CSV table of C-alpha atoms in Angstrom, one decimal:
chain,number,residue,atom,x,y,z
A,1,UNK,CA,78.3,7.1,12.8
A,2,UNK,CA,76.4,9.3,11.0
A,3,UNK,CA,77.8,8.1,7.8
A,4,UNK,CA,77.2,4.6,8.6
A,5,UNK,CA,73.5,5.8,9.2
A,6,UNK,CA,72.9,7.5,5.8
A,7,UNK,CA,74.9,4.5,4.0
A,8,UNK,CA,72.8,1.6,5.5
A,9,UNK,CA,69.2,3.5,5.3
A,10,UNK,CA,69.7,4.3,1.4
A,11,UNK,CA,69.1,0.7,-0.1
A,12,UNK,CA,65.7,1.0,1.5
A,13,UNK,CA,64.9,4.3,0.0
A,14,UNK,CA,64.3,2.6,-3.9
A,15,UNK,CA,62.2,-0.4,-2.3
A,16,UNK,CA,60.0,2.8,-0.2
A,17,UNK,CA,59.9,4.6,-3.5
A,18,UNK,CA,58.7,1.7,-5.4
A,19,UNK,CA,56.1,0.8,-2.8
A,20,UNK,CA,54.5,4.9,-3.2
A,21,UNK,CA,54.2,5.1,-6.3
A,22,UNK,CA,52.5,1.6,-6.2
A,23,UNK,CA,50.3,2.8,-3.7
A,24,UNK,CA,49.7,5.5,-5.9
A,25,UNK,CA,48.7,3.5,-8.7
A,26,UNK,CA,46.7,1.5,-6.9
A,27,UNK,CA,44.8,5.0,-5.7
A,28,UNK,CA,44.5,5.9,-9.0
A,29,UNK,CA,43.0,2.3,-10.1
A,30,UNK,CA,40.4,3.1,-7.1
A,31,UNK,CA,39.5,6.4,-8.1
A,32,UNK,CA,39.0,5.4,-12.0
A,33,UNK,CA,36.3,2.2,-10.6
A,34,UNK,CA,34.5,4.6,-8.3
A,35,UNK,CA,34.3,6.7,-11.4
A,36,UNK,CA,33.1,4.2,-13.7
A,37,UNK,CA,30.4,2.8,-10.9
A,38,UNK,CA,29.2,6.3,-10.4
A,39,UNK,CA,28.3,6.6,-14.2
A,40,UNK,CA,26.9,2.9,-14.3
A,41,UNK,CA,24.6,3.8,-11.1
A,42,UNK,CA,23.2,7.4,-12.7
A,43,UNK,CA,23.1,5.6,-16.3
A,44,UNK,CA,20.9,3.2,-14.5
A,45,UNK,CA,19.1,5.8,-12.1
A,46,UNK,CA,18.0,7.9,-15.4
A,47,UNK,CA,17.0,4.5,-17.7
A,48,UNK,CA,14.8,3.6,-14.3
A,49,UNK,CA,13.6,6.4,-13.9
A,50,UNK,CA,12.3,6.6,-17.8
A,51,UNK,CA,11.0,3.2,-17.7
A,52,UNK,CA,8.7,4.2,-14.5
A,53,UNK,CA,7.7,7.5,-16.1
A,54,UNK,CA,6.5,5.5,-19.0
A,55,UNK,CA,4.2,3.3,-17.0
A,56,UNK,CA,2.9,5.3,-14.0
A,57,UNK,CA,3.7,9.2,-15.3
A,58,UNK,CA,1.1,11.8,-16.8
A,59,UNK,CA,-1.8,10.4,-14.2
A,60,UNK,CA,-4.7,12.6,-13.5
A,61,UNK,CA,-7.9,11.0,-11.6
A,62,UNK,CA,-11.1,13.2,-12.1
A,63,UNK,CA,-12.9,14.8,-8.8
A,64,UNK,CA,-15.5,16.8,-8.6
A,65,UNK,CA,-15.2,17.3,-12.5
A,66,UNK,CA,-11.2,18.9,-11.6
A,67,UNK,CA,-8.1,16.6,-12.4
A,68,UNK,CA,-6.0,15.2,-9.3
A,69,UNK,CA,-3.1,14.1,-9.7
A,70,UNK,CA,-1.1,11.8,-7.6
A,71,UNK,CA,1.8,12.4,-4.7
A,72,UNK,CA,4.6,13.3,-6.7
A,73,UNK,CA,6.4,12.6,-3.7
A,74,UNK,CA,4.3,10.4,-1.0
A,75,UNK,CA,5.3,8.6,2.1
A,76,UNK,CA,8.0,5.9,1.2
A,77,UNK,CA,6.2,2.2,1.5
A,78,UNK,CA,8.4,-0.1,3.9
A,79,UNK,CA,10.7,0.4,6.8
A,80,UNK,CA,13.6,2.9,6.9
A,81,UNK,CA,16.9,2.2,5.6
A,82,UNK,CA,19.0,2.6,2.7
A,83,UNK,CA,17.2,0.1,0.2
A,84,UNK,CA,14.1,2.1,0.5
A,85,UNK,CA,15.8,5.5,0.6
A,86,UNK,CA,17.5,4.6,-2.8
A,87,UNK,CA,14.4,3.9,-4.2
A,88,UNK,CA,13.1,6.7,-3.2
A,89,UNK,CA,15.7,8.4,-5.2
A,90,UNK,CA,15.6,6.3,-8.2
A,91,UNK,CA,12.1,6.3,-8.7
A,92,UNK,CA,12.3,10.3,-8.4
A,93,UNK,CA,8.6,12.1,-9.7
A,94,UNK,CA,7.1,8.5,-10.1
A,95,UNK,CA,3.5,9.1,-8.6
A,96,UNK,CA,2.4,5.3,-8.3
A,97,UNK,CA,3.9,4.1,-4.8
A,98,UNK,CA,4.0,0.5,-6.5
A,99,UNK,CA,4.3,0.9,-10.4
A,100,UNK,CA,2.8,-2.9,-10.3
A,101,UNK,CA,-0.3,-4.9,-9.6
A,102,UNK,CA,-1.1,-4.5,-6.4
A,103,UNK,CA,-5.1,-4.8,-5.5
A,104,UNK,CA,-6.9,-3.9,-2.9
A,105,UNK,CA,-4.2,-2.0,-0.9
A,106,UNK,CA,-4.3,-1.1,2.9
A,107,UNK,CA,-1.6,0.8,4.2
A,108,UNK,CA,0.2,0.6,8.0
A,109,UNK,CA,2.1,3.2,9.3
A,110,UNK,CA,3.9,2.0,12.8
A,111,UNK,CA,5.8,4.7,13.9
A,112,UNK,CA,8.1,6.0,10.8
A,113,UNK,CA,7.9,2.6,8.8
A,114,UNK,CA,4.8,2.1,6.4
A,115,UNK,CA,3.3,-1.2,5.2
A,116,UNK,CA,1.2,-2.2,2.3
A,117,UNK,CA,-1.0,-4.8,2.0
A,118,UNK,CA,-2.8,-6.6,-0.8
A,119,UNK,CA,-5.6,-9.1,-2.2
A,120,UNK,CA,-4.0,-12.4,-3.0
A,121,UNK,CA,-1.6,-12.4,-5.9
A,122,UNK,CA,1.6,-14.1,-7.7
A,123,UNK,CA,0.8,-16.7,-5.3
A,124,UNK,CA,1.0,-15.0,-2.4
A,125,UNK,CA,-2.3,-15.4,-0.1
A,126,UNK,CA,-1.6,-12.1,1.5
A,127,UNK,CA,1.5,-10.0,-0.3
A,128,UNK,CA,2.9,-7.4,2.3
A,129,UNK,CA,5.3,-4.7,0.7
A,130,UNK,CA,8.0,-4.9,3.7
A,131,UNK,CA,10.6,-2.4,1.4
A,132,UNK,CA,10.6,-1.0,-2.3
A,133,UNK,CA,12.9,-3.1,-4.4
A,134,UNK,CA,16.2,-1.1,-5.5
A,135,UNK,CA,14.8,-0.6,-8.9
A,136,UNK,CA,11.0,-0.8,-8.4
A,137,UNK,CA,10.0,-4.3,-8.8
A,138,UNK,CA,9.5,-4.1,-4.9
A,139,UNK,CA,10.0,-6.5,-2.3
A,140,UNK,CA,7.3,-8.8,-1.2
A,141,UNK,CA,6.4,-11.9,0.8
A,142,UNK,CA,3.5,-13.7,2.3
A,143,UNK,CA,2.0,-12.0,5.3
A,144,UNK,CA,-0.6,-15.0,5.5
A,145,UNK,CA,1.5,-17.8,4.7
A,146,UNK,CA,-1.2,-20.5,5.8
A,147,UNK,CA,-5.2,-20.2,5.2
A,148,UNK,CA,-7.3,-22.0,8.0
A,149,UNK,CA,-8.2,-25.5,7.5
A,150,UNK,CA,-11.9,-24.5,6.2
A,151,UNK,CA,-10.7,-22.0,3.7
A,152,UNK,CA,-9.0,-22.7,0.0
A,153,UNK,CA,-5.7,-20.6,-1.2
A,154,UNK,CA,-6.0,-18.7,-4.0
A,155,UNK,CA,-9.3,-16.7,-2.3
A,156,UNK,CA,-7.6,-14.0,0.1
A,157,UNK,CA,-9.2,-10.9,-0.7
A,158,UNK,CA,-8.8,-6.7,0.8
A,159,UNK,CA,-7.0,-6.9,4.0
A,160,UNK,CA,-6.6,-4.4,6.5
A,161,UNK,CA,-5.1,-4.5,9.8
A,162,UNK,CA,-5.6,-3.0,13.0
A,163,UNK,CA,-2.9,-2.8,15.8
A,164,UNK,CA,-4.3,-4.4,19.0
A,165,UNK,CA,-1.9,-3.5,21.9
A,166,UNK,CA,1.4,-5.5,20.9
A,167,UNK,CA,0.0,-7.5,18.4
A,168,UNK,CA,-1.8,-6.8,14.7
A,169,UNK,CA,-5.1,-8.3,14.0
A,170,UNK,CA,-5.3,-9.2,9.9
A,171,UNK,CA,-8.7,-8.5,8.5
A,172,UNK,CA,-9.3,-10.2,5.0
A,173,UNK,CA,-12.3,-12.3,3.1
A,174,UNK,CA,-11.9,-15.8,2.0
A,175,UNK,CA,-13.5,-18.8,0.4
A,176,UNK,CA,-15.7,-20.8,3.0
A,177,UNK,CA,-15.0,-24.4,1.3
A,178,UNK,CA,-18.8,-25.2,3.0
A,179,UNK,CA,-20.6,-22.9,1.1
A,180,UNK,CA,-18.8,-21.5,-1.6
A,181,UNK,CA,-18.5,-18.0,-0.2
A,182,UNK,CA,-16.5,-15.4,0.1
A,183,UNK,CA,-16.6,-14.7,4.1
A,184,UNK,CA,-14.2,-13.0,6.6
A,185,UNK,CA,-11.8,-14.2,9.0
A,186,UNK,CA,-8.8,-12.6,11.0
A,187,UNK,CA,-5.3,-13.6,12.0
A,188,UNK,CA,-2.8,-12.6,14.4
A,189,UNK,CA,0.9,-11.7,14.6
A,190,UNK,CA,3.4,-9.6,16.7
A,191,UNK,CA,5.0,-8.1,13.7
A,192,UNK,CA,3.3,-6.1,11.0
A,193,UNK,CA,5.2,-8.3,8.1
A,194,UNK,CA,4.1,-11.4,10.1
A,195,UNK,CA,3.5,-14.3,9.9
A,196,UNK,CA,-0.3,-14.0,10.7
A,197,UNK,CA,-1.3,-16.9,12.3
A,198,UNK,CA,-5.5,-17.9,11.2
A,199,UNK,CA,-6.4,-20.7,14.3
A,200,UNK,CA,-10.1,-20.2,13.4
A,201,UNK,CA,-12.4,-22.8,13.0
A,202,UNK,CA,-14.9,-20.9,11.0
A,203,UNK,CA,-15.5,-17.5,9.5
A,204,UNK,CA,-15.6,-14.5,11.7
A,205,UNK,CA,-18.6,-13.1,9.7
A,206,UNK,CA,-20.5,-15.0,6.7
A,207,UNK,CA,-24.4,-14.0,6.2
A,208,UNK,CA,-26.2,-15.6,3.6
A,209,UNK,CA,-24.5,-14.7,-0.1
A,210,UNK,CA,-21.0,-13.8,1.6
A,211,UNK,CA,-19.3,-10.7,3.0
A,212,UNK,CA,-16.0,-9.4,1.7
A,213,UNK,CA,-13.6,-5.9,2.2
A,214,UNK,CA,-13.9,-6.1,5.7
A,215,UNK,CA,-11.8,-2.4,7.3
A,216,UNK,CA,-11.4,-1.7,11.0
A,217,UNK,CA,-12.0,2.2,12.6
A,218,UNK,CA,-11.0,3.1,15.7
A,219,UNK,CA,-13.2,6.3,17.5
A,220,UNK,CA,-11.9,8.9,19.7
A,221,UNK,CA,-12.9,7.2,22.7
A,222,UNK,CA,-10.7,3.7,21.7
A,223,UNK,CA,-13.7,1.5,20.8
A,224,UNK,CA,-13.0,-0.6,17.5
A,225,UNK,CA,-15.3,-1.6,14.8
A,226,UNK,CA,-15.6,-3.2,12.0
A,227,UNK,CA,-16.8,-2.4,7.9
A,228,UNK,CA,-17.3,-5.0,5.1
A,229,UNK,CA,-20.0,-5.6,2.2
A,230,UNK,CA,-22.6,-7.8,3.1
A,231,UNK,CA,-22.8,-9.5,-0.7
A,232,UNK,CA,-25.8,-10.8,0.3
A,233,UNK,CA,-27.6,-7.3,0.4
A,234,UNK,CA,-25.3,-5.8,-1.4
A,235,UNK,CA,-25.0,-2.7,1.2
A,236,UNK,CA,-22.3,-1.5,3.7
A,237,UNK,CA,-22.8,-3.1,7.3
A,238,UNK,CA,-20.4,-2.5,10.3
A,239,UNK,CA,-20.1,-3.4,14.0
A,240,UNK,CA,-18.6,-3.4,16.8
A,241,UNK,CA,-15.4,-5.4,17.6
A,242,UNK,CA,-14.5,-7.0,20.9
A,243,UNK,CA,-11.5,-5.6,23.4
A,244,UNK,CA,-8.9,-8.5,21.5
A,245,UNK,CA,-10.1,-7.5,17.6
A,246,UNK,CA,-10.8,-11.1,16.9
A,247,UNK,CA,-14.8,-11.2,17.6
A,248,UNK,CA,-18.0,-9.1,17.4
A,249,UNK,CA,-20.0,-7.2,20.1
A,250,UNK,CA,-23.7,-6.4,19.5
A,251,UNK,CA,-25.7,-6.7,15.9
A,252,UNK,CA,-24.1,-5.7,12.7
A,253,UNK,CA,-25.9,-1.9,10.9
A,254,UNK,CA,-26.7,-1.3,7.6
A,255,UNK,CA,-25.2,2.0,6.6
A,256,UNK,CA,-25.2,2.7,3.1
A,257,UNK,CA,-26.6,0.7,-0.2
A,258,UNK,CA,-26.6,0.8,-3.9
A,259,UNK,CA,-29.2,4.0,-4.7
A,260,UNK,CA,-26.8,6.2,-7.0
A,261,UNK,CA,-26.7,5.7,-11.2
A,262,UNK,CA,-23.1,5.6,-11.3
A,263,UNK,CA,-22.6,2.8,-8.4
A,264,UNK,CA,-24.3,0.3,-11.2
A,265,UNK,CA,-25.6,-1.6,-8.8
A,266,UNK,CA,-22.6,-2.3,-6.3
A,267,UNK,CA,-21.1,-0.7,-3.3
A,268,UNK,CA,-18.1,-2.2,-1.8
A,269,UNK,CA,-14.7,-1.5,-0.2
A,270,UNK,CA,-15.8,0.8,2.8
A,271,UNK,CA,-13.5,2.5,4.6
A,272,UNK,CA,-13.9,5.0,7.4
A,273,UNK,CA,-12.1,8.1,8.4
A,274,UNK,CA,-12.8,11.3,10.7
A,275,UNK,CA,-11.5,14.9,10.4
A,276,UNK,CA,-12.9,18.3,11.9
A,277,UNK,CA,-15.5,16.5,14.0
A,278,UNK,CA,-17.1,14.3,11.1
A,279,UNK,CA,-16.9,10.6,10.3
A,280,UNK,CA,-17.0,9.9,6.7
A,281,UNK,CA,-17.6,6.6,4.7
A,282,UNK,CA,-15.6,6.2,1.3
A,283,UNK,CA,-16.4,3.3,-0.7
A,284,UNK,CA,-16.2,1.4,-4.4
A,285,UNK,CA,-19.0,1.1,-6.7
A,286,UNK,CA,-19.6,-0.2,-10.1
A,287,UNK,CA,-18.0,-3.5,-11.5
A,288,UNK,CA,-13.9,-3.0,-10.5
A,289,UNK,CA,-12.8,-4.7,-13.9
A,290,UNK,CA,-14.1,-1.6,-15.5
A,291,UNK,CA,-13.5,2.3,-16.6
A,292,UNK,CA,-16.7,3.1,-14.0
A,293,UNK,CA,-15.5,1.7,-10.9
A,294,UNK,CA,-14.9,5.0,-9.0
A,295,UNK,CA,-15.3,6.2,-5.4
A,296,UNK,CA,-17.8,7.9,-3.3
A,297,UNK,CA,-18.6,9.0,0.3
A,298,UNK,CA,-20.7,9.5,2.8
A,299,UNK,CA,-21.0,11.5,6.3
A,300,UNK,CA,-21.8,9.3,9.4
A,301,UNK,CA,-23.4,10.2,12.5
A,302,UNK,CA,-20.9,6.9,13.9
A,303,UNK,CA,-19.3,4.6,12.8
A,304,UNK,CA,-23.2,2.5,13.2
A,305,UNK,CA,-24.8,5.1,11.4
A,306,UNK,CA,-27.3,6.7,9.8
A,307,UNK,CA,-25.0,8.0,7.3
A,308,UNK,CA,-26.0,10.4,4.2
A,309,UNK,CA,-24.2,9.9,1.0
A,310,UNK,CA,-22.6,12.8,-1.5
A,311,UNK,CA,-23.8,13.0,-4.9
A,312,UNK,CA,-20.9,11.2,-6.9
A,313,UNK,CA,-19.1,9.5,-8.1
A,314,UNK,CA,-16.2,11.9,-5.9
A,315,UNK,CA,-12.8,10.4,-7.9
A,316,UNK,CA,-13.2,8.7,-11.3
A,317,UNK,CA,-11.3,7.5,-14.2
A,318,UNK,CA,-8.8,10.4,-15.6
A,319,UNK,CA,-6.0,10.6,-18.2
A,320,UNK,CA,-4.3,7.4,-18.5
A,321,UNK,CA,-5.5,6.0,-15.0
A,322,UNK,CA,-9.1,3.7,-15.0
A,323,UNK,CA,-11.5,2.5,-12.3
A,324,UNK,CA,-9.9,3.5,-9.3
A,325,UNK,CA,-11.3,1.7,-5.9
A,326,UNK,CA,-10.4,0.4,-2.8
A,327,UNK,CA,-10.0,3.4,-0.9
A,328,UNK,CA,-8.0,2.9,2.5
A,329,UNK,CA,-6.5,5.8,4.6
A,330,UNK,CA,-3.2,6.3,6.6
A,331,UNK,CA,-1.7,9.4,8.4
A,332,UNK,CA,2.0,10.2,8.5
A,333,UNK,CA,3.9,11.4,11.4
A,334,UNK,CA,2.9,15.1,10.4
A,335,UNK,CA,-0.8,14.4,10.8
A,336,UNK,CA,-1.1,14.8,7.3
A,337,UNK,CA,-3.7,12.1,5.9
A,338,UNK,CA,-3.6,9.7,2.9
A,339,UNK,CA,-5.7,7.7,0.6
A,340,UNK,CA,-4.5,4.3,-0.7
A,341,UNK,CA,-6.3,3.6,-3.9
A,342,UNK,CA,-5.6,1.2,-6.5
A,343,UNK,CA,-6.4,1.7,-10.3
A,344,UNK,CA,-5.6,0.7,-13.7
A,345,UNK,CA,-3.5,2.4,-16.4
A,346,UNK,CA,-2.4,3.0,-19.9
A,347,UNK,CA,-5.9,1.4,-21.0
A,348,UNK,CA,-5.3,-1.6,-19.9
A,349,UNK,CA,-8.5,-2.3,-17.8
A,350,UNK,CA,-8.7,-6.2,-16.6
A,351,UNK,CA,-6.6,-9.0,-16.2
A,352,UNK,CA,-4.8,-10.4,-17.9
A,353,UNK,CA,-3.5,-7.5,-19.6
A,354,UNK,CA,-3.7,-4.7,-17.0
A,355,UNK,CA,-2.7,-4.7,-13.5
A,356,UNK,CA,-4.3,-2.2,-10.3
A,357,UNK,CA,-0.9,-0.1,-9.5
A,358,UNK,CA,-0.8,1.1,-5.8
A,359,UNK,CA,-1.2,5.3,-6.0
A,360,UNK,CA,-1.8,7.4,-3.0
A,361,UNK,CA,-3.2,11.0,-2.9
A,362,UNK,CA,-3.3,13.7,-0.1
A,363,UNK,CA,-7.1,14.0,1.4
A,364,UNK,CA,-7.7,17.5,3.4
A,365,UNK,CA,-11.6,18.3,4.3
A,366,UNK,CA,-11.9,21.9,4.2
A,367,UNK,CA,-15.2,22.9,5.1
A,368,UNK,CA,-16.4,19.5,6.0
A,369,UNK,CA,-15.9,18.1,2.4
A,370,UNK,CA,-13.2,16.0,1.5
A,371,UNK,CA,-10.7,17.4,-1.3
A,372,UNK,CA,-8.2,14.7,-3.1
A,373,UNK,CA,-4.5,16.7,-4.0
């Protein structure tokens, strides 16, 4: 029996042996692509990586006569997962969140995602940065895929958003087809990548001459409001928002104007933060197409005023980065607060030839006055 056993099992032994060592060529075969993929992805990884560097590396802003460079490594733009986690990676020291043009910016953080937000471009009327792209280009749709029927496209200017229980309430200026104007209006969603929804019939705010760069603050005590420039006046109003975000309570109050030399006439993109007990109003001024656009601030008794500004401007053009503006803030999970701030580089100052790349810097306010790192 047992030789019957051993005789009828040994044809099978060549076809077994035949079948390992295809099995083992077939590991090898696997372990020589993985190899080759491995070098194509760091080739790729290292040629990104120089190509960003070019662009967006060797930035320095100028505050309070010091250089400031920006985040070498800030908060990753867009919701977690592995797209944005490998372009996290492959963009390495990189300091421009969005090595692109990308105006205006407001950034979201719900939770542990992040979202950036921008004035109309690439026909977009309101570009949301959902995710990085792989290799940097990013990934972007339309947040505001329809203006309302008394607005035209093209005219969607410095949105902000402000969460409003479940939902988000879009902030941004547009053209009033009626009389020409830039004005504001606000839309609604239930996600922060939308789609915002504008059912207005009219502007939410529009005085005589306009308003744009409208940017909600919320207090201690849970009462919104609202900051824009009144074009008009050409000074920083705010006011009160209603329980929903989608009116006004009260009369609007001028807080700040044009009364510095290097504001050049204009003040514009307010935004409002708080730390230590203080309320502080940063804002544009000077022509944004230019090497003086820069940023200032002032400290608020409320977010209604009076407010007293700091001699400035308090971050200015630097080495290879012009006319920063647009100043938004964000805090991540750490407590640790942001500045979003868009600016020109490489010389390139106005379109068509230079684009406003998305950078963001740490802000701490030791002592009560606010330091850019």
């Amino acid at each position: 029996m047992t030789t019957l056993l051993s005789r009828s099992a040994r044809p099978e032994q060549p076809g077994g042996n035949r079948r390992a060592s295809q099995q083992r060529a077939n590991g090898s075969r696997l372990a020589a692509i993985v190899v080759v993929l491995a070098l194509v992805v760091f080739g790729v990884v290292y040629f990104v990586r120089g190509v960003q560097t070019t662009a967006c590396d060797n930035v320095h802003f100028e505050s309070a006569g010091q250089p400031v460079t920006p985040s070498q490594s800030p908060p990753p733009i867009g919701e977690p997962g592995i797209v944005r986690d490998l372009h996290s990676f492959i963009r390495g020291a990189t300091p421009a969140v969005y090595c692109n043009d990308f105006p205006d910016p407001f950034v979201l953080r719900v939770g542990g995602s992040y979202y950036a937000y921008s004035t109309s471009n690439d026909g977009f009327n309101i570009p949301v940065l959902a995710t990085h792209g792989l290799f940097g280009t990013g990934s972007r749709h339309d947040a505001l895929p329809q203006l309302p029927a008394w607005s035209s496209p093209g005219w969607a200017w410095a949105p902000s958003v402000l969460p409003v229980g479940t939902t988000y309430v879009l902030y941004y200026a547009t053209r009033d087809d009626a009389s020409g104007a830039q004005c504001l209006s606000s839309a609604v969603a239930t996600d922060p990548n939308g789609p915002f929804v504008d059912t207005s019939a009219g502007p939410l705010v529009c005085p005589p001459g306009g308003a744009i760069d409208p940017s909600p603050y919320v207090d201690p005590s849970g009462q919104a409001f609202l900051v824009w420039k009144d074009e008009g006046s050409v000074a920083i109003v705010g006011q009160q928002l209603a329980p929903d975000g989608r009116s006004l309570v009260g009369s609007s109050a001028r807080l700040i104007g044009a009364d510095q030399f290097w504001e050049g006439g204009v003040v514009e993109g307010p935004s409002l933060v708080a730390s230590g007990g203080r309320l502080f109003l940063f804002y544009s001024g000077n022509q944004w197409q230019t090497t003086n656009y820069a940023v200032g601030y002032a400290v608020c008794a409320s977010p209604l005023g009076p407010c007293v500004k700091a001699p400035g401007p308090w971050l200015a053009s630097g080495a290879n980065v012009e006319g920063p503006g647009g100043p938004e803030f964000f805090t991540d999970p750490s407590g640790q607060t942001w500045m979003a701030v868009a600016a020109w580089i490489d010389g390139e100052v106005g379109y068509p030839q230079g684009a406003r790349n998305l950078f963001v810097l740490r802000v701490s306010f030791p002592n009560g006055v606010p330091t850019a790192s």
